[in-house]
Coordinates of C-alpha atoms and ligand atoms in Angstrom, one line a residue:
X1 CA 0.0 0.0 0.0
X2 CA 3.0 2.3 0.4
X3 CA 3.2 5.2 -2.0
X4 CA 5.9 4.5 -4.6
X5 CA 8.6 7.2 -4.3
X6 CA 9.1 9.2 -7.4
X7 CA 12.3 11.1 -8.2
X8 CA 12.2 14.5 -6.5
X9 CA 14.4 17.6 -6.2
X10 CA 14.6 16.9 -2.5
X11 CA 16.9 13.9 -3.4
X12 CA 18.9 15.6 -6.1
X13 CA 22.6 14.7 -6.4
X14 CA 25.5 16.0 -8.5
X15 CA 27.9 13.3 -9.6
X16 CA 31.4 14.3 -10.9
X17 CA 32.4 11.8 -13.5
X18 CA 35.4 11.3 -15.6
X19 CA 34.6 9.5 -18.9
X20 CA 36.5 8.4 -22.0
X21 CA 36.0 11.1 -24.6
X22 CA 34.3 9.2 -27.4
X23 CA 31.3 10.5 -29.4
X24 CA 28.8 8.4 -27.4
X25 CA 30.2 9.1 -23.9
X26 CA 27.7 11.6 -22.6
X27 CA 24.8 9.7 -24.2
X28 CA 25.8 6.6 -22.3
X29 CA 25.8 8.5 -19.0
X30 CA 22.4 10.0 -19.4
X31 CA 20.9 6.7 -20.7
X32 CA 22.4 4.9 -17.7
X33 CA 20.9 7.4 -15.3
X34 CA 17.5 7.3 -17.0
X35 CA 17.5 3.5 -17.0
X36 CA 18.2 3.5 -13.3
X37 CA 15.0 5.5 -12.8
X38 CA 16.4 8.9 -12.1
X39 CA 15.8 12.2 -14.0
X40 CA 18.8 14.1 -15.4
X41 CA 18.3 17.9 -14.7
X42 CA 21.7 19.3 -15.7
X43 CA 25.0 18.2 -17.3
X44 CA 28.0 20.5 -17.2
X45 CA 31.5 19.9 -18.7
X46 CA 34.0 20.8 -15.9
X47 CA 37.2 19.9 -17.8
X48 CA 38.6 17.9 -20.7
X49 CA 41.8 16.6 -22.3
X50 CA 42.4 14.8 -25.6
X51 CA 41.2 11.4 -24.1
X52 CA 38.8 12.2 -21.3
X53 CA 36.0 14.6 -20.3
X54 CA 35.0 15.5 -16.8
X55 CA 31.3 16.3 -16.2
X56 CA 29.0 17.2 -13.4
X57 CA 25.8 15.3 -13.9
X58 CA 22.9 16.4 -11.8
X59 CA 19.8 14.2 -11.4
X60 CA 16.7 13.8 -9.2
X61 CA 16.5 10.5 -7.4
X62 CA 13.7 8.9 -5.3
X63 CA 15.6 8.6 -2.0
X64 CA 19.1 8.0 -0.6
X65 CA 19.1 4.3 -1.5
X66 CA 18.0 5.1 -5.0
X67 CA 20.8 7.7 -5.3
X68 CA 23.3 5.0 -4.3
X69 CA 21.9 2.7 -7.0
X70 CA 22.3 5.4 -9.6
X71 CA 25.9 5.9 -8.7
X72 CA 26.6 2.1 -8.7
X73 CA 25.1 1.9 -12.2
X74 CA 27.3 4.7 -13.5
X75 CA 30.4 3.2 -11.8
X76 CA 29.8 -0.1 -13.6
X77 CA 30.0 1.5 -17.0
X78 CA 33.2 0.9 -19.1
X79 CA 35.5 4.0 -19.2
X80 CA 33.7 5.7 -16.4
X81 CA 35.2 6.9 -13.1
X82 CA 32.9 8.4 -10.5
X83 CA 35.0 11.0 -8.6
X84 CA 32.6 12.6 -6.2
X85 CA 28.9 12.5 -5.3
X86 CA 27.3 15.6 -3.7
X87 CA 23.9 15.6 -2.1
X88 CA 22.5 19.0 -3.2
X89 CA 20.1 19.2 -0.3
X90 CA 23.0 19.0 2.2
X91 CA 25.0 21.4 0.1
X92 CA 22.2 23.9 0.4
X93 CA 22.2 23.6 4.1
X94 CA 26.0 24.1 4.6
X95 CA 26.3 26.9 7.2
X96 CA 22.5 27.3 7.6
X97 CA 19.9 29.0 5.4
X98 CA 19.4 32.4 7.0
X99 CA 21.6 35.3 8.3
X100 CA 21.3 38.7 10.0
X101 CA 21.9 41.5 7.6
X102 CA 22.3 45.2 8.8
X103 CA 19.8 47.6 7.3
X104 CA 22.0 50.6 8.0
X105 CA 25.5 51.3 6.6
X106 CA 28.4 51.5 9.0
X107 CA 31.1 53.1 6.8
X108 CA 32.5 55.8 9.1
X109 CA 32.5 57.3 12.6
X110 CA 29.5 59.4 11.8
X111 CA 27.3 56.4 11.0
X112 CA 28.7 54.4 13.8
X113 CA 28.0 57.2 16.3
X114 CA 24.3 57.2 15.4
X115 CA 23.7 53.5 14.8
X116 CA 25.6 52.6 17.9
X117 CA 27.2 54.4 20.8
X118 CA 26.8 57.2 21.8
X119 CA 23.7 58.0 19.6
X120 CA 21.9 54.7 20.3
X121 CA 21.7 55.6 24.0
X122 CA 19.1 58.3 23.4
X123 CA 16.9 55.9 21.5
X124 CA 17.2 53.4 24.4
X125 CA 16.1 56.1 26.8
X126 CA 13.2 57.1 24.5
X127 CA 12.0 53.5 24.6
X128 CA 12.5 53.3 28.4
X129 CA 10.3 56.3 28.7
X130 CA 7.7 55.1 26.2
X131 CA 7.9 51.3 25.7
X132 CA 5.4 51.5 22.8
X133 CA 8.2 53.1 20.8
X134 CA 10.0 49.8 20.7
X135 CA 7.7 49.0 17.7
X136 CA 8.7 52.1 15.9
X137 CA 12.5 52.2 16.7
X138 CA 13.5 48.5 16.8
X139 CA 13.2 45.3 15.0
X140 CA 10.2 44.3 17.3
X141 CA 7.7 45.7 14.7
X142 CA 8.6 43.0 12.2
X143 CA 10.2 40.2 14.1
X144 CA 8.8 36.8 15.1
X145 CA 10.4 34.1 17.2
X146 CA 10.0 30.6 15.8
X147 CA 10.0 28.5 19.0
X148 CA 10.4 24.8 19.2
X149 CA 11.4 22.1 21.7
X150 CA 11.9 19.6 18.8
X151 CA 9.3 17.2 20.2
X152 CA 7.2 16.7 17.1
X153 CA 9.2 17.7 14.0
X154 CA 7.4 17.2 10.7
X155 CA 6.4 13.5 10.7
X156 CA 9.8 12.6 12.3
X157 CA 8.8 12.7 15.9
X158 CA 10.8 13.8 19.0
X159 CA 14.3 14.5 17.4
X160 CA 15.3 17.3 19.8
X161 CA 16.1 21.0 19.3
X162 CA 19.3 20.8 17.3
X163 CA 17.9 18.4 14.8
X164 CA 14.8 20.6 14.5
X165 CA 16.9 23.7 13.6
X166 CA 16.9 23.1 9.8
X167 CA 13.1 23.1 9.8
X168 CA 13.0 26.3 11.9
X169 CA 15.5 28.0 9.6
X170 CA 13.3 26.9 6.7
X171 CA 10.3 28.5 8.4
X172 CA 12.2 31.7 9.0
X173 CA 13.2 31.8 5.3
X174 CA 9.6 31.2 4.2
X175 CA 8.4 34.0 6.6
X176 CA 10.8 36.4 4.9
X177 CA 10.2 35.2 1.3
X178 CA 6.4 35.2 1.4
X179 CA 5.5 37.7 4.2
X180 CA 8.5 40.0 4.5
X181 CA 8.6 39.0 8.2
X182 CA 12.0 38.7 10.0
X183 CA 11.7 35.5 11.9
X184 CA 14.4 33.8 14.0
X185 CA 14.6 30.2 15.2
X186 CA 14.6 29.7 19.0
X187 CA 15.3 26.1 19.7
X188 CA 14.9 25.0 23.3
X189 CA 16.8 22.3 25.2
X190 CA 13.8 21.6 27.4
X191 CA 10.5 19.9 26.9
X192 CA 9.1 21.0 30.2
X193 CA 6.0 23.2 29.7
X194 CA 6.8 25.4 32.7
X195 CA 10.3 26.1 31.5
X196 CA 9.1 26.7 27.9
X197 CA 6.5 29.2 29.1
X198 CA 9.0 31.0 31.3
X199 CA 11.6 31.2 28.5
X200 CA 9.2 32.5 25.9
X201 CA 7.8 35.0 28.3
X202 CA 11.3 36.2 29.1
X203 CA 12.3 36.7 25.4
X204 CA 9.0 38.1 24.3
X205 CA 9.9 41.9 24.6
X206 CA 12.1 41.6 21.5
X207 CA 9.5 40.2 19.3
X208 CA 6.2 41.3 17.6
X209 CA 4.8 37.7 17.6
X210 CA 5.5 34.1 18.7
X211 CA 5.2 31.2 16.3
X212 CA 5.2 27.9 18.2
X213 CA 6.4 25.1 16.0
X214 CA 6.6 21.3 16.1
X215 CA 5.8 21.0 19.9
X216 CA 4.0 17.7 20.6
X217 CA 0.4 17.4 21.6
X218 CA -1.1 17.7 24.2
X219 CA 1.6 19.8 25.8
X220 CA 1.4 22.3 22.9
X221 CA -2.2 23.2 23.9
X222 CA -1.2 24.1 27.5
X223 CA 1.9 26.0 26.4
X224 CA 0.0 28.0 23.8
X225 CA -2.9 28.8 26.2
X226 CA -0.6 29.9 29.0
X227 CA 1.4 32.1 26.7
X228 CA -1.7 33.7 25.2
X229 CA -2.7 34.7 28.8
X230 CA 0.7 36.1 29.7
X231 CA 1.8 38.0 26.5
X232 CA 0.6 41.1 24.8
X233 CA 1.8 39.9 21.4
X234 CA 0.1 37.2 19.3
X235 CA 1.0 33.6 20.0
X236 CA 0.3 31.2 17.1
X237 CA 1.0 27.5 16.9
X238 CA 1.6 26.9 13.3
X239 CA 1.0 23.1 13.4
X240 CA -2.5 23.8 14.8
X241 CA -3.7 27.1 13.3
X242 CA -1.7 27.3 10.1
X243 CA -2.8 23.8 9.2
X244 CA -6.4 24.4 10.3
X245 CA -6.6 27.6 8.2
X246 CA -5.3 25.9 5.0
X247 CA -7.5 22.8 5.5
X248 CA -10.6 25.0 6.0
X249 CA -9.6 26.9 2.8
X250 CA -9.1 23.7 0.8
X251 CA -12.3 22.1 2.2
X252 CA -14.3 25.2 1.3
X253 CA -13.1 24.9 -2.3
X254 CA -13.4 21.1 -2.4
X255 CA -17.0 21.4 -1.3
X256 CA -17.6 24.0 -4.0
X257 CA -16.2 21.5 -6.5
X258 CA -18.5 18.7 -5.4
X259 CA -21.5 20.9 -4.7
X260 CA -21.9 20.0 -1.0
X261 CA -22.4 22.2 2.0
X262 CA -20.2 22.0 5.2
X263 CA -23.3 21.8 7.3
X264 CA -24.4 18.6 5.5
X265 CA -21.1 16.6 5.5
X266 CA -19.8 13.9 7.8
X267 CA -16.1 14.2 8.3
X268 CA -13.7 11.5 9.6
X269 CA -10.4 12.8 11.0
X270 CA -7.4 10.5 11.7
X271 CA -5.0 12.0 14.2
X272 CA -6.3 14.0 17.1
X273 CA -2.9 15.7 17.7
X274 CA -1.9 19.4 17.2
X275 CA -3.1 19.7 13.6
X276 CA -6.2 17.4 13.9
X277 CA -7.5 19.1 17.1
X278 CA -7.2 22.6 15.6
X279 CA -8.8 21.5 12.3
X280 CA -11.7 19.9 14.1
X281 CA -12.3 23.0 16.3
X282 CA -12.3 25.3 13.3
X283 CA -14.7 23.0 11.3
X284 CA -17.0 22.7 14.3
X285 CA -17.0 26.5 14.7
X286 CA -17.9 26.8 11.0
X287 CA -20.9 24.5 11.5
X288 CA -19.7 21.2 10.0
X289 CA -22.4 18.4 10.0
X290 CA -20.6 15.9 12.1
X291 CA -17.0 14.7 12.8
X292 CA -15.6 11.4 14.0
X293 CA -12.1 11.8 15.5
X294 CA -9.6 8.9 15.4
X295 CA -6.4 8.4 17.2
X296 CA -4.2 5.3 17.8
X297 CA -6.7 3.7 20.2
X298 CA -9.8 4.3 17.9
X299 CA -12.7 6.7 17.7
X300 CA -13.1 9.4 20.4
X301 CA -16.5 9.2 22.0
X302 CA -18.1 10.1 25.3
X303 CA -17.8 6.7 26.8
X304 CA -14.0 6.7 26.8
X305 CA -12.4 6.9 30.3
X306 CA -9.3 8.9 31.3
X307 CA -9.1 11.3 28.3
X308 CA -6.7 14.3 28.5
X309 CA -8.6 17.6 28.4
X310 CA -8.2 18.2 24.7
X311 CA -9.6 14.7 23.8
X312 CA -12.3 15.1 26.5
X313 CA -13.4 18.2 24.7
X314 CA -13.4 16.5 21.3
X315 CA -15.3 13.5 22.7
X316 CA -18.0 15.8 24.0
X317 CA -18.2 17.9 20.8
X318 CA -17.9 15.3 18.0
X319 CA -19.2 11.9 17.1
X320 CA -22.9 12.7 17.7
X321 CA -23.9 9.0 17.3
X322 CA -21.2 7.7 19.7
X323 CA -19.6 5.5 16.9
X324 CA -16.9 3.2 18.2
X325 CA -15.9 1.0 15.2
X326 CA -12.6 1.1 13.4
X327 CA -11.4 3.7 10.9
X328 CA -12.6 1.9 7.7
X329 CA -16.0 1.4 9.2
X330 CA -16.3 5.1 10.1
X331 CA -15.4 6.0 6.5
X332 CA -18.3 4.0 5.1
X333 CA -20.7 6.7 3.7
X334 CA -18.5 9.6 5.0
X335 CA -18.2 12.6 2.8
X336 CA -14.7 13.8 3.9
X337 CA -11.6 12.1 5.2
X338 CA -8.9 14.3 6.8
X339 CA -5.6 12.5 7.8
X340 CA -3.0 14.2 10.0
X341 CA -1.7 11.1 11.6
X342 CA 0.5 8.4 10.0
X343 CA 1.3 6.8 6.7
X344 CA -0.5 4.0 4.9
X345 CA -3.6 3.5 7.1
X346 CA -6.2 3.1 4.3
X347 CA -6.6 1.3 1.0
X348 CA -8.4 2.3 -2.2
X349 CA -11.3 0.1 -1.1
X350 CA -11.7 2.1 2.1
X351 CA -12.0 5.2 0.0
X352 CA -14.4 3.5 -2.5
X353 CA -16.8 2.9 0.5
X354 CA -17.1 6.6 1.2
X355 CA -20.2 8.6 0.0
X356 CA -20.4 9.6 -3.7
X357 CA -18.2 12.6 -4.6
X358 CA -16.0 12.1 -1.5
X359 CA -13.1 14.3 -0.5
X360 CA -9.8 12.9 0.8
X361 CA -7.1 15.1 2.4
X362 CA -4.3 12.6 3.3
X363 CA -1.9 15.0 4.9
X364 CA 0.6 13.0 6.9
X365 CA 4.2 13.9 5.8
X366 CA 6.1 12.7 4.0
X367 CA 3.9 9.6 3.3
X368 CA 0.1 10.1 3.4
X369 CA -2.5 7.9 5.1
X370 CA -3.6 6.6 1.6
X371 CA -1.8 6.4 -1.7
X372 CA -3.2 9.5 -3.5
X373 CA -3.2 7.6 -6.8
X374 CA -5.4 4.9 -5.3
X375 CA -7.6 7.5 -3.6
X376 CA -8.1 9.4 -6.9
X377 CA -9.7 6.3 -8.4
X378 CA -12.6 6.6 -6.0
X379 CA -12.7 10.2 -4.5
X380 CA -13.8 13.3 -6.4
X381 CA -11.1 15.5 -4.8
X382 CA -7.8 14.3 -3.3
X383 CA -5.1 16.5 -1.5
X384 CA -1.9 15.6 0.2
X385 CA 1.0 17.4 1.9
X386 CA 3.3 16.4 -1.0
X387 CA 4.8 18.8 -3.6
X388 CA 4.8 16.0 -6.2
X389 CA 1.0 15.6 -6.2
X390 CA -1.8 18.0 -7.1
X391 CA -3.5 20.0 -4.3
X392 CA -0.6 20.3 -1.9
X393 CA -1.8 21.5 1.5
X394 CA 0.9 23.3 3.4
X395 CA 0.9 25.9 6.2
X396 CA 3.1 28.2 4.1
X397 CA -0.1 29.4 2.4
X398 CA -1.2 30.8 5.8
X399 CA 1.5 31.7 8.3
X400 CA 3.5 34.4 6.3
X401 CA 0.3 36.4 5.5
X402 CA -1.2 35.8 9.0
X403 CA 1.8 37.2 10.7
X404 CA 2.2 40.1 8.2
X405 CA -1.4 41.1 9.0
X406 CA -1.0 40.7 12.7
X407 CA 2.3 42.7 12.8
X408 CA 0.9 45.5 10.7
X409 CA -2.2 45.6 12.9
X410 CA -0.1 45.6 16.1
X411 CA -2.3 42.8 17.1
X412 CA -2.0 41.6 20.7
X413 CA -3.5 38.2 20.0
X414 CA -4.4 35.8 17.3
X415 CA -8.2 35.2 17.0
X416 CA -10.5 32.7 15.5
X417 CA -12.0 35.5 13.5
X418 CA -8.5 36.0 11.9
X419 CA -8.3 32.3 11.1
X420 CA -11.6 32.3 9.3
X421 CA -10.8 35.4 7.4
X422 CA -7.4 34.0 6.4
X423 CA -9.0 30.7 5.2
X424 CA -11.6 32.6 3.2
X425 CA -8.8 34.7 1.6
X426 CA -6.8 31.6 0.6
X427 CA -9.9 29.8 -0.8
X428 CA -10.9 32.9 -2.8
X429 CA -7.4 33.3 -4.2
X430 CA -8.2 30.3 -6.4
X431 CA -11.1 32.0 -8.1
X432 CA -14.2 30.3 -9.7
X433 CA -12.5 30.4 -13.1
X434 CA -9.6 28.3 -12.0
X435 CA -11.3 26.0 -9.5
X436 CA -11.4 22.3 -10.4
X437 CA -10.7 18.9 -8.6
X438 CA -7.0 19.3 -9.0
X439 CA -6.8 23.0 -8.1
X440 CA -8.5 23.7 -4.7
X441 CA -5.7 25.7 -3.2
X442 CA -3.6 28.5 -4.8
X443 CA 0.1 28.0 -5.6
X444 CA 2.5 28.7 -2.9
X445 CA 4.2 31.0 -5.4
X446 CA 1.0 32.9 -6.2
X447 CA 2.1 36.4 -5.2
X448 CA -1.5 37.5 -4.4
X449 CA -1.9 35.0 -1.6
X450 CA 0.1 36.4 1.4
X451 CA -1.0 40.0 0.8
X452 CA -4.7 38.8 0.6
X453 CA -4.3 36.8 3.8
X454 CA -2.6 39.8 5.5
X455 CA -5.3 42.2 4.5
X456 CA -8.0 39.8 5.7
X457 CA -6.2 39.3 9.0
X458 CA -5.8 43.1 9.4
X459 CA -9.5 43.6 8.7
X460 CA -10.3 40.9 11.3
X461 CA -8.1 42.8 13.8
X462 CA -10.1 45.9 13.0
X463 CA -6.9 47.7 12.1
X464 CA -6.6 50.5 9.5
X465 CA -4.7 49.7 6.3
X466 CA -1.0 50.3 6.9
X467 CA 1.2 52.4 4.6
X468 CA 2.7 50.2 1.8
X469 CA 6.2 49.8 3.4
X470 CA 6.6 47.9 6.7
X471 CA 9.4 50.2 7.7
X472 CA 8.7 53.9 8.7
X473 CA 9.0 56.2 5.7
X474 CA 11.2 59.3 5.9
X475 CA 8.0 61.3 6.6
X476 CA 7.7 59.5 10.0
X477 CA 11.2 60.1 11.2
X478 CA 11.4 63.8 12.1
X479 CA 8.4 63.4 14.4
X480 CA 9.9 60.3 16.2
X481 CA 13.4 61.8 16.3
X482 CA 12.2 65.1 17.7
X483 CA 10.1 63.4 20.3
X484 CA 12.9 61.0 21.3
X485 CA 15.8 63.4 21.0
X486 CA 14.3 66.3 22.9
X487 CA 15.2 65.4 26.5
X488 CA 18.7 64.2 26.0
X489 CA 20.1 66.0 23.0
X490 CA 23.4 67.8 23.8
X491 CA 22.5 70.3 21.0
X492 CA 19.2 71.3 22.5
X493 CA 20.5 73.2 25.5
Ligands
LIG1 N1 0.3 18.8 5.1 C1 0.3 19.7 6.1 O1 0.0 20.8 5.9 C2 0.4 19.2 7.4 C3 0.3 20.1 8.5 C4 0.4 19.6 9.8 C5 0.7 18.3 10.0 N2 0.9 17.5 9.0 C6 1.2 16.1 9.2 O2 0.2 15.5 10.0 C7 0.8 14.6 10.9 C8 0.5 15.0 12.4 O3 1.0 16.3 12.7 P1 0.8 16.9 14.1 O4 1.6 18.2 14.1 O5 -0.7 17.0 14.4 O6 1.5 15.8 15.1 P2 1.0 15.4 16.5 O7 2.1 14.5 17.0 O8 0.6 16.5 17.4 O9 -0.3 14.5 16.3 C9 -0.3 13.3 15.5 C10 -1.5 12.5 16.1 O10 -1.6 11.3 15.3 C11 -1.8 10.2 16.1 N3 -1.5 9.0 15.4 C12 -0.3 8.5 15.2 N4 -0.4 7.3 14.5 C13 -1.7 7.1 14.3 C14 -2.5 6.1 13.7 N5 -1.9 5.0 13.2 N6 -3.8 6.2 13.7 C15 -4.4 7.3 14.3 N7 -3.8 8.3 14.9 C16 -2.4 8.2 14.9 C17 -0.9 10.5 17.3 O11 -1.3 9.7 18.4 C18 -1.1 12.0 17.5 O12 -2.2 12.2 18.4 C19 2.3 14.6 10.6 O13 2.6 13.5 9.7 C20 2.5 15.9 9.9 O14 3.6 15.9 9.1 C21 0.8 17.9 7.7
LIG2 O1 4.9 22.7 8.8 C1 5.0 22.3 7.7 O2 5.4 22.9 6.7 C2 4.6 20.9 7.4 C3 3.7 20.3 8.4 O3 3.5 21.1 9.5 C4 4.2 19.0 8.9 O4 4.3 18.8 10.1 O5 4.4 18.1 8.1

């Protein structure tokens, strides 16, 4: 039942090869790579002499084992010497993916004296006198902490803070690329909720928002709730709310495609963790017909003893009929399946037993709950978290625009109203003229998405439209400078 892995840019390798320089040499290399199931994406001649040519051959493979097989096949060719193999994903990560870059030039004493000491002291005092000025005079206005304890990283589990860092750097890069937000990873060597809350509370003054990331359920709920109480900046748990926003957007459009209404559909959710719980809460808030929630031990229902508070809430607010059968049984006649749990739980036959025009979102990464190619044989709309399948559902459609909007609005909290507004903006970004079973979410690279989400979030925060630039324009500065400089300026006496 496992999904067959296809060659992907995520497993791209560059192989440096020395080959005898005859007319068919290059052709033999590319044929060999193709026959081994990889896809050649580039071939560069690095050097040559009268008898040999040295090339860098770049190809997409399916995984690390497949990459080894491709290299072995090349090595076995006559007249071929494989000199070096580079994993392009690892090359891209050398030294990390983000850096701090000054926005001011520091070319001489004049600039140094204003950007740093002694000039900076007056700015510090201005903020000490009026803490709200931190948003105008420091990075706080545009900076988000991406906080993790490394306890639930992607679908990889509890791999710890250092191993989580590449994901957090990636999030920070996405924040900047799609939302213009300066985000910085904060990886914590503790998984104790009290310590996490204390640390985040202590670092909060330097940030305009907190993005919790890859913290395992159910601790993530407690940590988020406590921080929301304590802080005057928005706290957003991306795995919960980012996912829930994009799933609501995708489901809105999928229901448009099949002509059903949210209030009429029965939804089965596999995985009542961070993502699943937030998805269910948002769907319930939007008036979904009914939901049955599954986790490892089966369906959540009112009769189950010793549930944690999050599951107790779900047991009381879902599964109206008190169904307690297995997952395939729950799917019989269901309109929608949403998987945020584990790979390969369902077969094509399970999907075939759903209601006509069913919708399947199999979102476990990297391998979904059901092979999407099997699911597509029976369901009207299928989405996954994968970039090599149509309808990729990923939080990146939500979080850059959500934080752009919250920062611009100087929002003090993230609200459900913002989540619903963001989901509507993402759904509407597809547009009736483009909507079909394979296009229910906009492209990650659609430049209209993040601004539309930001505008929707700002409106939900009841904030006025900000000026186009996130930074203060020159017109703002004299007023701030005069205000801030007056008490301490040596020139003013
Ligand atoms: N595509 C997306 O946009 C997207 C977004 C968020 C999460 N995800 C994926 O969803 C999955 C869950 O993410 P999360 O952040 O909620 O993690 P989580 O650890 O908070 O929750 C996962 C839940 O699934 C349950 N589970 C595990 N195996 C199960 C099984 N065989 N049957 C039923 N339930 C099972 C766990 O007990 C847990 O409650 C991961 O694979 C993640 O990569 C995808
Ligand atoms: O966060 C993401 O981009 C992916 C998703 O949250 C996941 O856990 O797989």
